CSV table of C-alpha atoms in Angstrom, one decimal:
chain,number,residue,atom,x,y,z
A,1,UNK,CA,-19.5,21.3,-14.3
A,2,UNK,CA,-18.5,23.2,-11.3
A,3,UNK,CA,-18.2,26.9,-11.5
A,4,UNK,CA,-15.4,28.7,-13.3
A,5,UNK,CA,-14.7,26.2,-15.3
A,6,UNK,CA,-15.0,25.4,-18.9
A,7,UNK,CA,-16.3,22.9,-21.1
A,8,UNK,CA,-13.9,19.2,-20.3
A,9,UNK,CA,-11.1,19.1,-23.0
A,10,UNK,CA,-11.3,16.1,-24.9
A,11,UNK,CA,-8.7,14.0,-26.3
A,12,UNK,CA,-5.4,14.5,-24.0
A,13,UNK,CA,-2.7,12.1,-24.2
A,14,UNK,CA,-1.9,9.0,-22.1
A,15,UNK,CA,-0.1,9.3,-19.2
A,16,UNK,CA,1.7,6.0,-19.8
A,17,UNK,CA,4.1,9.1,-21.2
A,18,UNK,CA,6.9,6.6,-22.3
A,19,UNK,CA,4.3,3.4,-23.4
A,20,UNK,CA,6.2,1.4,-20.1
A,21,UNK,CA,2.5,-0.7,-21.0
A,22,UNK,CA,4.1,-2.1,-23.8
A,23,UNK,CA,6.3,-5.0,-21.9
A,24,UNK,CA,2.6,-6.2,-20.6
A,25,UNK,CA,1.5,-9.2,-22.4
A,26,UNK,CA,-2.0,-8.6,-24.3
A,27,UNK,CA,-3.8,-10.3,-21.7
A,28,UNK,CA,-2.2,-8.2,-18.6
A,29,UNK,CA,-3.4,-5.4,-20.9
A,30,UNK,CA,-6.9,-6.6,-20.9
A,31,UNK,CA,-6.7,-7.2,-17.2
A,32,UNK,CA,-5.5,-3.7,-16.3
A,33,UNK,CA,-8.6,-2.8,-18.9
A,34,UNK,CA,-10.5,-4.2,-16.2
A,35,UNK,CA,-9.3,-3.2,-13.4
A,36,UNK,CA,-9.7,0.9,-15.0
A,37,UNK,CA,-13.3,0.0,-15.8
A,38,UNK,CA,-14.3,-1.9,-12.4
A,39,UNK,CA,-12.1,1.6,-10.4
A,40,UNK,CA,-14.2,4.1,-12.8
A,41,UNK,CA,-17.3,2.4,-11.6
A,42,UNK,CA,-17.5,1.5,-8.4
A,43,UNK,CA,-14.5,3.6,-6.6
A,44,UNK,CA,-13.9,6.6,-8.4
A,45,UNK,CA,-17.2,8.3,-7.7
A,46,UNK,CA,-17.3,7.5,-3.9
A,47,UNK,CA,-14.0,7.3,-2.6
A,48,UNK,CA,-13.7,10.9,-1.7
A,49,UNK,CA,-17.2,10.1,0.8
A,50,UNK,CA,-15.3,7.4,2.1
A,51,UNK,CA,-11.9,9.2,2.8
A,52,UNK,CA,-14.3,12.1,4.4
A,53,UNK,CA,-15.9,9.8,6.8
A,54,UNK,CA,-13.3,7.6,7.3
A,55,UNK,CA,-15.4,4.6,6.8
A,56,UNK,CA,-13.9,1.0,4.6
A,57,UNK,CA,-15.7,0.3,1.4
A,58,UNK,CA,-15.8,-3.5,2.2
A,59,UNK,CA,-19.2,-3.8,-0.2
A,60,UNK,CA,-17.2,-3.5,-3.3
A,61,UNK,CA,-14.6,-6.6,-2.0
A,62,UNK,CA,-16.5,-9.2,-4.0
A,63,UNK,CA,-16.3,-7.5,-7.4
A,64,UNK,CA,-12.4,-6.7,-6.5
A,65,UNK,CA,-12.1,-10.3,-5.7
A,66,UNK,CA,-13.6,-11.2,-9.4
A,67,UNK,CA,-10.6,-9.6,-11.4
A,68,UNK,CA,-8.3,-12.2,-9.8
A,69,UNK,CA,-5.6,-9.8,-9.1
A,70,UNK,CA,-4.7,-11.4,-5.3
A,71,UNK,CA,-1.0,-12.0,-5.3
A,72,UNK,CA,-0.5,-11.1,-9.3
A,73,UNK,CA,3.2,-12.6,-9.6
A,74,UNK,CA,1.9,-16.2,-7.5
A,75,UNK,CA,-0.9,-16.3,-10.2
A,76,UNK,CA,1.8,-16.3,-13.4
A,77,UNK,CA,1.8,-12.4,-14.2
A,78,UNK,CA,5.1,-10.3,-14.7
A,79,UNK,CA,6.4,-8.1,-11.8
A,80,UNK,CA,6.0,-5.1,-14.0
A,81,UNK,CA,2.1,-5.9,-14.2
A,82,UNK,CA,1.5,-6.8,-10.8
A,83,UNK,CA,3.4,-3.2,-10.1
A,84,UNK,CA,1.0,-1.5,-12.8
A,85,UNK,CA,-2.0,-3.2,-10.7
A,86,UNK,CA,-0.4,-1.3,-7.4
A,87,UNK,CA,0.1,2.0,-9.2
A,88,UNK,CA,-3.3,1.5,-10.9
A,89,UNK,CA,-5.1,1.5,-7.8
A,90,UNK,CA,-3.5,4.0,-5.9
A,91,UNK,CA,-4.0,6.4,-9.3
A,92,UNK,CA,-8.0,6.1,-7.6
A,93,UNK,CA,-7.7,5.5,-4.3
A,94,UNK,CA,-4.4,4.9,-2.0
A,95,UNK,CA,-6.6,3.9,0.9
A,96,UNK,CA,-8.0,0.8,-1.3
A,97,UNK,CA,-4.6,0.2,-2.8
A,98,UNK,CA,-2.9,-0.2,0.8
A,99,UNK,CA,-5.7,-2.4,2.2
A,100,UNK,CA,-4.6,-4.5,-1.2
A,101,UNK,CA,-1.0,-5.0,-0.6
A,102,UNK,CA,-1.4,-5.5,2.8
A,103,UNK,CA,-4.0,-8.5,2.6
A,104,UNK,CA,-2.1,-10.1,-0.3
A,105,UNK,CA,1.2,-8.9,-0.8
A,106,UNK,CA,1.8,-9.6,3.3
A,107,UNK,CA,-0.8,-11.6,4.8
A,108,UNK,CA,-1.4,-14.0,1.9
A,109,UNK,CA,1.7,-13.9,0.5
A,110,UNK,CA,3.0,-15.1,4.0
A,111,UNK,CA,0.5,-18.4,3.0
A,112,UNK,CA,2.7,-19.4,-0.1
A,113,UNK,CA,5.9,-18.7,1.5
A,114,UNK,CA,5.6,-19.3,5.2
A,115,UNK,CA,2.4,-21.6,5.3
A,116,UNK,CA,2.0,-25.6,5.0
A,117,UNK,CA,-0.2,-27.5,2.9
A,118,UNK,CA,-2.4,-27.4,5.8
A,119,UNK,CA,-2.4,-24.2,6.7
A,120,UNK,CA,-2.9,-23.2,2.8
A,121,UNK,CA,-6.1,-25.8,2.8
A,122,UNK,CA,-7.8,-24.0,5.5
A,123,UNK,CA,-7.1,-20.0,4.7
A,124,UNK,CA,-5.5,-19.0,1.4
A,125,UNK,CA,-9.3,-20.5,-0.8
A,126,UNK,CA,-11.0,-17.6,1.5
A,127,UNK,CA,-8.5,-15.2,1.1
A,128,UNK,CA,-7.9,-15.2,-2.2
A,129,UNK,CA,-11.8,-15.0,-2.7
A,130,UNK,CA,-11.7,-11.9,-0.2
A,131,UNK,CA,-14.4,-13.8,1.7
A,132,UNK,CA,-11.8,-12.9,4.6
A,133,UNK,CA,-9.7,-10.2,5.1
A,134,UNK,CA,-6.0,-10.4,6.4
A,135,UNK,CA,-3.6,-8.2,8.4
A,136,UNK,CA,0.4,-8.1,9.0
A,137,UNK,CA,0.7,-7.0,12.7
A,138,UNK,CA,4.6,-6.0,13.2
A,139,UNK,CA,4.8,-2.8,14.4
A,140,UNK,CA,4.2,-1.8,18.2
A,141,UNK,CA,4.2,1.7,19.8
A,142,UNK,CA,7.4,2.2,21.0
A,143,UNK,CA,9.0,0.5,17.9
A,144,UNK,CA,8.6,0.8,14.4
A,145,UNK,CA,12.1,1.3,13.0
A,146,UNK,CA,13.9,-0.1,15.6
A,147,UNK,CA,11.4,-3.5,16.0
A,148,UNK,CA,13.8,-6.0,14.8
A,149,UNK,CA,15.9,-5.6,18.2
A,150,UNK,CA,13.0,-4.0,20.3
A,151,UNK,CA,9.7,-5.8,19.8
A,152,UNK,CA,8.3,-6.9,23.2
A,153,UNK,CA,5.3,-8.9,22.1
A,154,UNK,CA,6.1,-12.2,23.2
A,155,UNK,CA,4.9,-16.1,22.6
A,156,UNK,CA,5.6,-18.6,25.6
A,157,UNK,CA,4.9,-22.6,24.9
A,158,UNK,CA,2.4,-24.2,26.8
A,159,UNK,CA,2.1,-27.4,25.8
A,160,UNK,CA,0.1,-27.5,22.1
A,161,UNK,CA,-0.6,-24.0,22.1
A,162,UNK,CA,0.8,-20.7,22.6
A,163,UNK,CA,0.6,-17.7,25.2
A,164,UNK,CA,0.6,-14.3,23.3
A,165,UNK,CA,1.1,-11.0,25.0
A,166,UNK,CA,1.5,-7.1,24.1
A,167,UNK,CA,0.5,-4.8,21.8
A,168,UNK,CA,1.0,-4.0,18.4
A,169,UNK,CA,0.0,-0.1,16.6
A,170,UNK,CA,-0.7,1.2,13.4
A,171,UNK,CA,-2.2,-2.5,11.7
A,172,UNK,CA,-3.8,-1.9,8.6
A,173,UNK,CA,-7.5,-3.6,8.6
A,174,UNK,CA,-6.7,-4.5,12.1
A,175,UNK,CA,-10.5,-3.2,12.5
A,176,UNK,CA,-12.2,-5.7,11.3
A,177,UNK,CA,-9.8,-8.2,9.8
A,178,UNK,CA,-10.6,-11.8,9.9
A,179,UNK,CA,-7.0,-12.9,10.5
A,180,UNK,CA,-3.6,-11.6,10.6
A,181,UNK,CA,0.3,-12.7,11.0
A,182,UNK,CA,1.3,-11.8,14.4
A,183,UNK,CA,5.0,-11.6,15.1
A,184,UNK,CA,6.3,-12.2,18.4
A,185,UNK,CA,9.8,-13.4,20.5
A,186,UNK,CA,9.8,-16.6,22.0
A,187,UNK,CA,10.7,-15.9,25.7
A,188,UNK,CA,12.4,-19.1,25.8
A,189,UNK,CA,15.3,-18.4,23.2
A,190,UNK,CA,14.4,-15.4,21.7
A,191,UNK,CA,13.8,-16.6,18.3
A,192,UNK,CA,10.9,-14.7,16.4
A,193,UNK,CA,7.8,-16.5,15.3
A,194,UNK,CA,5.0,-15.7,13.6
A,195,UNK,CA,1.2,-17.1,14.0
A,196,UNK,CA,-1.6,-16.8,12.0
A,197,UNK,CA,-4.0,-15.2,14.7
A,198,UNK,CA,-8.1,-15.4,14.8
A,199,UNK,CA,-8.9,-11.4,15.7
A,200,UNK,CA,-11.7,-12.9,17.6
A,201,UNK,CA,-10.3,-15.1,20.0
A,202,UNK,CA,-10.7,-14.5,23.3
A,203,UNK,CA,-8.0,-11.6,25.1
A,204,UNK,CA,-7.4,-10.1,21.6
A,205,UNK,CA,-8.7,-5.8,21.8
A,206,UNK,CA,-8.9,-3.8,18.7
A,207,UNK,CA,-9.3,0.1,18.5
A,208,UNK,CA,-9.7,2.2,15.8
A,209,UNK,CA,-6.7,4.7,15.5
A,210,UNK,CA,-8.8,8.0,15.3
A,211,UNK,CA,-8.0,11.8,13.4
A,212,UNK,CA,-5.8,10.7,11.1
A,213,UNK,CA,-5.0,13.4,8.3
A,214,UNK,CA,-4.1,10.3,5.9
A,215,UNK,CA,-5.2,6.8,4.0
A,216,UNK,CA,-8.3,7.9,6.2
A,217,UNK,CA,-10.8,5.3,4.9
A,218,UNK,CA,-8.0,2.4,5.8
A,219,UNK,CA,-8.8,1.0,9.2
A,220,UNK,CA,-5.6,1.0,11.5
A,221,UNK,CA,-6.2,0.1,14.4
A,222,UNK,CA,-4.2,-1.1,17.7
A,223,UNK,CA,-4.4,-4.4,18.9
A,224,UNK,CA,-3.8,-5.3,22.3
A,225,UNK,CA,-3.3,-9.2,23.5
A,226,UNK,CA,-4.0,-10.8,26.9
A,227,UNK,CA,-3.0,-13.9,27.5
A,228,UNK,CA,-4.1,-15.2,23.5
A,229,UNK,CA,-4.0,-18.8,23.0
A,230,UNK,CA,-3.1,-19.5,19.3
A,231,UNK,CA,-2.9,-23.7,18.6
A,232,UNK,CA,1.0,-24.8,17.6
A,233,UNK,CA,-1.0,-25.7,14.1
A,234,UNK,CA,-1.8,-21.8,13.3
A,235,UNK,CA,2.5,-21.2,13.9
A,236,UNK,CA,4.6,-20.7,10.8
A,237,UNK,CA,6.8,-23.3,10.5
A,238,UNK,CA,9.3,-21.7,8.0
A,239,UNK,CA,9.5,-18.2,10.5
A,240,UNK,CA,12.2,-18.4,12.8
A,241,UNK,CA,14.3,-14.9,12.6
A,242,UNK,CA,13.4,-11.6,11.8
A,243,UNK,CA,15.4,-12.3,8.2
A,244,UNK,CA,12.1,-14.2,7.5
A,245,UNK,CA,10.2,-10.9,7.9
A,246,UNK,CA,12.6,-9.3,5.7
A,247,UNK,CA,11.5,-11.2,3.0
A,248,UNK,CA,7.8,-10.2,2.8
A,249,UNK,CA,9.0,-6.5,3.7
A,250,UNK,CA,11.0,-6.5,0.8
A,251,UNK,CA,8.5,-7.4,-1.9
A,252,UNK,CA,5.6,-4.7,0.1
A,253,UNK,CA,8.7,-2.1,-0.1
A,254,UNK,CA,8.9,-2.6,-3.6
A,255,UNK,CA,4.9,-2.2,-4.0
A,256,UNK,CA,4.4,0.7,-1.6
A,257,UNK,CA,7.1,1.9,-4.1
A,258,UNK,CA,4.5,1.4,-6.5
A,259,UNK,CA,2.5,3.5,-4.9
A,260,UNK,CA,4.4,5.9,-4.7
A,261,UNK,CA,4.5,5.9,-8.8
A,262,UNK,CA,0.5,5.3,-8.8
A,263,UNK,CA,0.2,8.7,-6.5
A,264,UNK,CA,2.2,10.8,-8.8
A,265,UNK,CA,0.4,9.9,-11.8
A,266,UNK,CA,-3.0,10.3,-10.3
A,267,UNK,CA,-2.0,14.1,-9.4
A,268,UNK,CA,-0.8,14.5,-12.6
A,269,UNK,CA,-4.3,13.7,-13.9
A,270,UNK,CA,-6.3,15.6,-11.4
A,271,UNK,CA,-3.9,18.7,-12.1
A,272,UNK,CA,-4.1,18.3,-15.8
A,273,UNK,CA,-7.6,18.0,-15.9
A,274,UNK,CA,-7.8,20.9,-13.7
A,275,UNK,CA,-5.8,23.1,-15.3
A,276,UNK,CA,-7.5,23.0,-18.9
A,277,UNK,CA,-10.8,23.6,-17.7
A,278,UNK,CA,-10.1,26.1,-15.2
A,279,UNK,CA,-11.1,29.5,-15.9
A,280,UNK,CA,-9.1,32.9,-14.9
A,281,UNK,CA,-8.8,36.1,-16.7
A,282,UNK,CA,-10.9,34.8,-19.7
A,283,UNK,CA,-8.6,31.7,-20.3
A,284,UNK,CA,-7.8,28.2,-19.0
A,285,UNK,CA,-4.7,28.6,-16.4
A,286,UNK,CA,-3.0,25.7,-19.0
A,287,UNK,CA,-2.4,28.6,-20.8
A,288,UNK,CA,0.0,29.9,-18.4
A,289,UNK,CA,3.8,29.4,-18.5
A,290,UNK,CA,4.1,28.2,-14.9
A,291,UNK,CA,1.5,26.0,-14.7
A,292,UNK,CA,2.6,24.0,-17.6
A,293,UNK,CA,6.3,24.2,-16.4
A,294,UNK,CA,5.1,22.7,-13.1
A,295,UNK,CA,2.8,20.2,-14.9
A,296,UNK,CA,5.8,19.4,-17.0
A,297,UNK,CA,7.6,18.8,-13.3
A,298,UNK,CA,5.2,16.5,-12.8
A,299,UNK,CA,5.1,13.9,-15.2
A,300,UNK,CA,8.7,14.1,-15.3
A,301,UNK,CA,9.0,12.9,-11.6
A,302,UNK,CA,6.4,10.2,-12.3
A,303,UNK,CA,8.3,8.6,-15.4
A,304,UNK,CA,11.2,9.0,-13.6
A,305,UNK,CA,10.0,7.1,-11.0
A,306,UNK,CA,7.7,4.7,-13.0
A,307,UNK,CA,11.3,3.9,-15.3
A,308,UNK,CA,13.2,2.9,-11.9
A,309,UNK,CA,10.5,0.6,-10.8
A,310,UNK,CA,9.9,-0.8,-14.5
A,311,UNK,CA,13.8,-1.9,-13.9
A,312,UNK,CA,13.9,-3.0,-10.6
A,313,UNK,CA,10.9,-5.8,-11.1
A,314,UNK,CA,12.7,-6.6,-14.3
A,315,UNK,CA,15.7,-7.9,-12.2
A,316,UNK,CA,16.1,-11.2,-11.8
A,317,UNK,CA,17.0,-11.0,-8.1
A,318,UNK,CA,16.8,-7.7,-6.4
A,319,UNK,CA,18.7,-7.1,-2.8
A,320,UNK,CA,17.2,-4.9,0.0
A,321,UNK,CA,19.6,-1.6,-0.9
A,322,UNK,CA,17.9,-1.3,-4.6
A,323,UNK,CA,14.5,-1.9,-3.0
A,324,UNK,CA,15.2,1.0,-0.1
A,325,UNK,CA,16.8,3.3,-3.1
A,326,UNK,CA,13.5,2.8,-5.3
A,327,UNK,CA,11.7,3.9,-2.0
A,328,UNK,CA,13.5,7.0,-1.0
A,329,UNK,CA,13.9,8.2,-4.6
A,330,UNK,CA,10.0,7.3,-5.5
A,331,UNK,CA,8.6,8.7,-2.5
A,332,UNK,CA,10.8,11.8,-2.3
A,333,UNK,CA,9.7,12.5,-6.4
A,334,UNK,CA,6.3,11.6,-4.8
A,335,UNK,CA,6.3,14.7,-2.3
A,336,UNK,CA,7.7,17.4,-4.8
A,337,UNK,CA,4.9,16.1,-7.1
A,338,UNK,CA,1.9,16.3,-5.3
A,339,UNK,CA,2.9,19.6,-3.7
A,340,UNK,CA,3.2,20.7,-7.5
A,341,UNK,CA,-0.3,19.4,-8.2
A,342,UNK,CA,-1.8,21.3,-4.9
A,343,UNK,CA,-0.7,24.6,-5.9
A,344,UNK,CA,-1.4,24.0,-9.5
A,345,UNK,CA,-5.2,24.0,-8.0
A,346,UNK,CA,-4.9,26.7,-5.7
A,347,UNK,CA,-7.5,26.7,-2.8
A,348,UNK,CA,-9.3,24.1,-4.7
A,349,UNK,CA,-6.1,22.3,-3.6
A,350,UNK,CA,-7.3,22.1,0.4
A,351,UNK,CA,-10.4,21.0,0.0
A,352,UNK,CA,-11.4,16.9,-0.6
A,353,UNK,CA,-14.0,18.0,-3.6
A,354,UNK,CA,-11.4,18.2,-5.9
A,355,UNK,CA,-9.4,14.6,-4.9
A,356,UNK,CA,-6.4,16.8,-4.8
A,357,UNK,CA,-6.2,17.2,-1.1
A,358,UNK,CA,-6.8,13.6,-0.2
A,359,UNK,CA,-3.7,13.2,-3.0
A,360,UNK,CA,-1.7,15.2,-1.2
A,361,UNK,CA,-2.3,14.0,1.9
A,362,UNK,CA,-2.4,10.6,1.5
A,363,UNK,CA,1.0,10.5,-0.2
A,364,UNK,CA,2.6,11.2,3.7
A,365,UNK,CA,1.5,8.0,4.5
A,366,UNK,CA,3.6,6.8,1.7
A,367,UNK,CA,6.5,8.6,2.5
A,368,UNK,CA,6.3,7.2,5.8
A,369,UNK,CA,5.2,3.7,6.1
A,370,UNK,CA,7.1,0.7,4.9
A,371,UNK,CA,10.6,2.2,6.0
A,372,UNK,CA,10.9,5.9,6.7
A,373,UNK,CA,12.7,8.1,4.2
A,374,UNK,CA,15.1,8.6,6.7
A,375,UNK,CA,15.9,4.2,6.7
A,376,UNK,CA,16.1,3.5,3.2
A,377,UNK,CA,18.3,6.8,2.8
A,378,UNK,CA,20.3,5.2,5.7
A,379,UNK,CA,20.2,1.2,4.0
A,380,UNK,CA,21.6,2.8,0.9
A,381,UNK,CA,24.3,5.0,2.3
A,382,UNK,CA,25.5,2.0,4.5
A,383,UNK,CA,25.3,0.0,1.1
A,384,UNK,CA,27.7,2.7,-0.9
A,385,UNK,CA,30.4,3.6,1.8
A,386,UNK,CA,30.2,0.4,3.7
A,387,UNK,CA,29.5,2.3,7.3
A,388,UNK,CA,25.9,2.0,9.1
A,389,UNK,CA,25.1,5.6,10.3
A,390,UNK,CA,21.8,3.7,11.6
A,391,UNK,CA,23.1,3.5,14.7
C-alpha cells in the first residue's frame, strides 16, 4: 500500500467493456488465460526495473516460448485472437510486446511466406522455440518513410554468395539478435532482395541506440555492414520488389495497431485502479466528476479502437488504406488516452513507480513506428480523393 491511498477496491468490472472475447473459441480463451497468468507472474512485477535500466528480459523467453503463441494465425488461431495476444501483452509491457511482433510477425513470418523448405528446416524449429531471436532490418538513417525509393544498402553477386554494404537504424533486438532479414538493392538491376543475415558474421557492427525516452527495455540498435558475405542459400527466393516488403508491413501495421488498443486499455487499468484508491480531501478522487468523465474518455477511445480492429481482422482480405486508417485512428485515440490517464494520476503520472509514465511514454513509439501518423493519414487521404499529397 503506498501512502495516501486506501484499501484496493475489489470487484471492478472487465475491461473487455463490450465482451469483443466472446468471438474467441473456448480454447483461445484458455490460451489468453495463460498468457494473463504467465504476464502477472513473471513480467508484471519487473518490467518497470527493466524499462528503468534499459536492460531485455531475455530469461523469461523460454516460458514465453511454452504458450506457443509464435505466429498465432500460421498456428490455426483467428485474427481477432492473435490481435488479443498483441493487445494482451502490450496491456503489461509494450517493450515485450514489440520484441514479439517483430521476431514473429516479421522475421518468422518472413520464413512461411518468403522462405524454402530449406531455409524453414534450418531456422523456423529454433525460432519458433525462441532458442533464437530474429530481427527485420529495413530502416536506415536517412530513410525511414521515404526507404522504398531511397534505401542505399546494397547486395552485389559474387559468384555463390553476396557482398552487403551500409547501414541500417532503429532495428529492434538488433543487440543481440541471432538473425535478421536484411533488405538491400541489387546494384546490378536495382531489384530489392532480402537475406536472412547471421549478426555474427564477419564486417557486421551493432550499437546500442542510447537515451531513449521510449520501449526502453527493447534493444534497437544500428547495424553497420562491411563488405558482409551472405551464401546465395540464406537469399529469399520469393523477395524481389519492395511490394514483397509491403506484405509483411501490412500484417505488423495491423498488430502495432494492436498495440495501440493494448496501450489504451492498460492505462485505463492503471488509472482506474489509481483513482479508487487514491486518497484526497477525505475521499477517493473516483469520486470526483472529472476524473470519472475522463476515465469514461478513456475506455470509450479503447473500445472504439478495440471495435475497428475486431472488424478489420474479421475481413476476409484487407488492403493497405484500411490497415493505415486503423493505424492513424488507433494511435491518435491512443495519444488522447494515455495523456488522460497521466493527468488522472497527477505527479504520480511522471514518475515509472506507478507504470503510468512508462504508459505514456511508450505509446510515442507507437505513434511513430510502423508508418508515421503523418503516412497512414496521407495513404488514406490519397485512397478517398484519388490524389497522393505524399509527395
Amino acid at each position: 500500500m503506498i501512502p495516501g491511498h486506501a484499501e484496493p477496491v475489489l470487484g471492478l468490472p472487465e475491461v473487455d467493456f463490450y465482451q469483443f472475447e466472446s468471438g474467441l473459441t473456448g480454447f483461445e480463451k484458455q490460451k489468453l488465460v495463460q498468457l494473463r497468468n504467465f504476464l502477472a507472474e513473471h513480467v508484471t512485477p519487473y518490467c518497470v526495473q527493466w524499462w528503468n535500466d534499459a536492460e531485455f528480459p531475455a530469461h523469461i523467453l523460454p516460458e514465453l516460448a511454452k504458450l506457443g503463441l509464435s505466429t498465432a494465425i500460421q498456428q490455426g488461431y483467428s485474427p481477432l485472437f492473435a490481435g488479443l495476444v498483441i493487445a494482451e501483452i502490450t496491456k503489461v509491457d509494450t517493450s515485450l510486446a514489440t520484441f514479439f511482433l517483430v521476431h514473429h510477425d516479421l522475421f518468422v513470418e518472413s520464413l512461411y511466406l518468403f522462405g524454402n523448405d530449406e531455409q524453414r528446416s534450418r531456422y523456423l524449429a529454433d525460432a519458433l522455440a525462441l532458442r533464437s531471436a530474429g530481427a527485420f532490418a529495413l530502416t536506415e538513417p536517412e530513410h525511414g518513410s521515404d526507404v522504398a525509393g531511397g534505401m542505399t544498402t546494397t547486395a552485389r553477386r559474387d559468384g555463390e554468395e553476396w557482398v552487403l554494404n551500409g547501414t541500417k537504424r532503429w532495428i529492434g533486438n538488433g543487440t543481440f539478435c541471432d538473425h535478421m532479414l536484411i533488405w538491400a538493392r541489387d546494384t546490378e538491376d536495382g531489384a530489392m532482395r532480402g537475406f536472412i543475415l547471421n549478426a555474427e558474421l564477419p564486417g557486421v557492427s551493432r550499437q546500442k541506440i542510447e537515451h531513449k525516452t521510449a520501449l526502453r527495455t527493447v534493444q534497437n540498435a544500428d547495424i553497420r555492414l562491411d563488405g558482409v558475405r551472405v551464401s546465395e542459400a540464406d537469399r529469399f527466393q520469393g523477395i524481389d520488389s519492395f511490394k514483397d516488403t509491403n506484405v509483411l508491413l501490412q500484417g505488423s501495421r495491423v498488430m502495432v495497431s494492436w498495440q495501440a488498443v493494448g496501450q489504451q486499455l492498460g492505462a485505463f487499468e492503471i488509472a482506474r485502479q489509481y483513482a479508487v484508491e487514491r486518497m484526497q480531501f477525505g475521499r477517493p478522487i473516483a469520486s470526483f466528476q472529472l476524473v470519472q468523465a475522463q476515465l469514461v474518455k478513456m475506455l470509450g477511445n479503447a473500445m472504439a479502437s478495440l471495435a475497428m480492429m475486431a472488424q478489420l481482422t474479421s475481413l476476409p482480405q484487407m488492403g493497405m488504406d484500411q490497415v493505415a486508417l486503423a493505424k492513424a485512428f488507433t494511435t491518435e485515440r491512443m495519444r488522447e488516452t494515455v495523456a488522460a490517464g497521466r493527468s488522472i494520476l497527477g505527479g504520480n503520472g511522471i514518475v515509472t513507480d506507478y507504470r503510468m509514465a512508462k504508459c505514456f511514454a511508450d505509446a510515442e513509439a507507437i505513434y511513430t513506428y510502423e508508418g508515421s501518423h503523418e503516412i497512414n493519414t496521407l495513404i488514406v487521404g490519397r485512397s478517398i480523393t484519388g490524389v497522393s499529397a505524399i509527395v
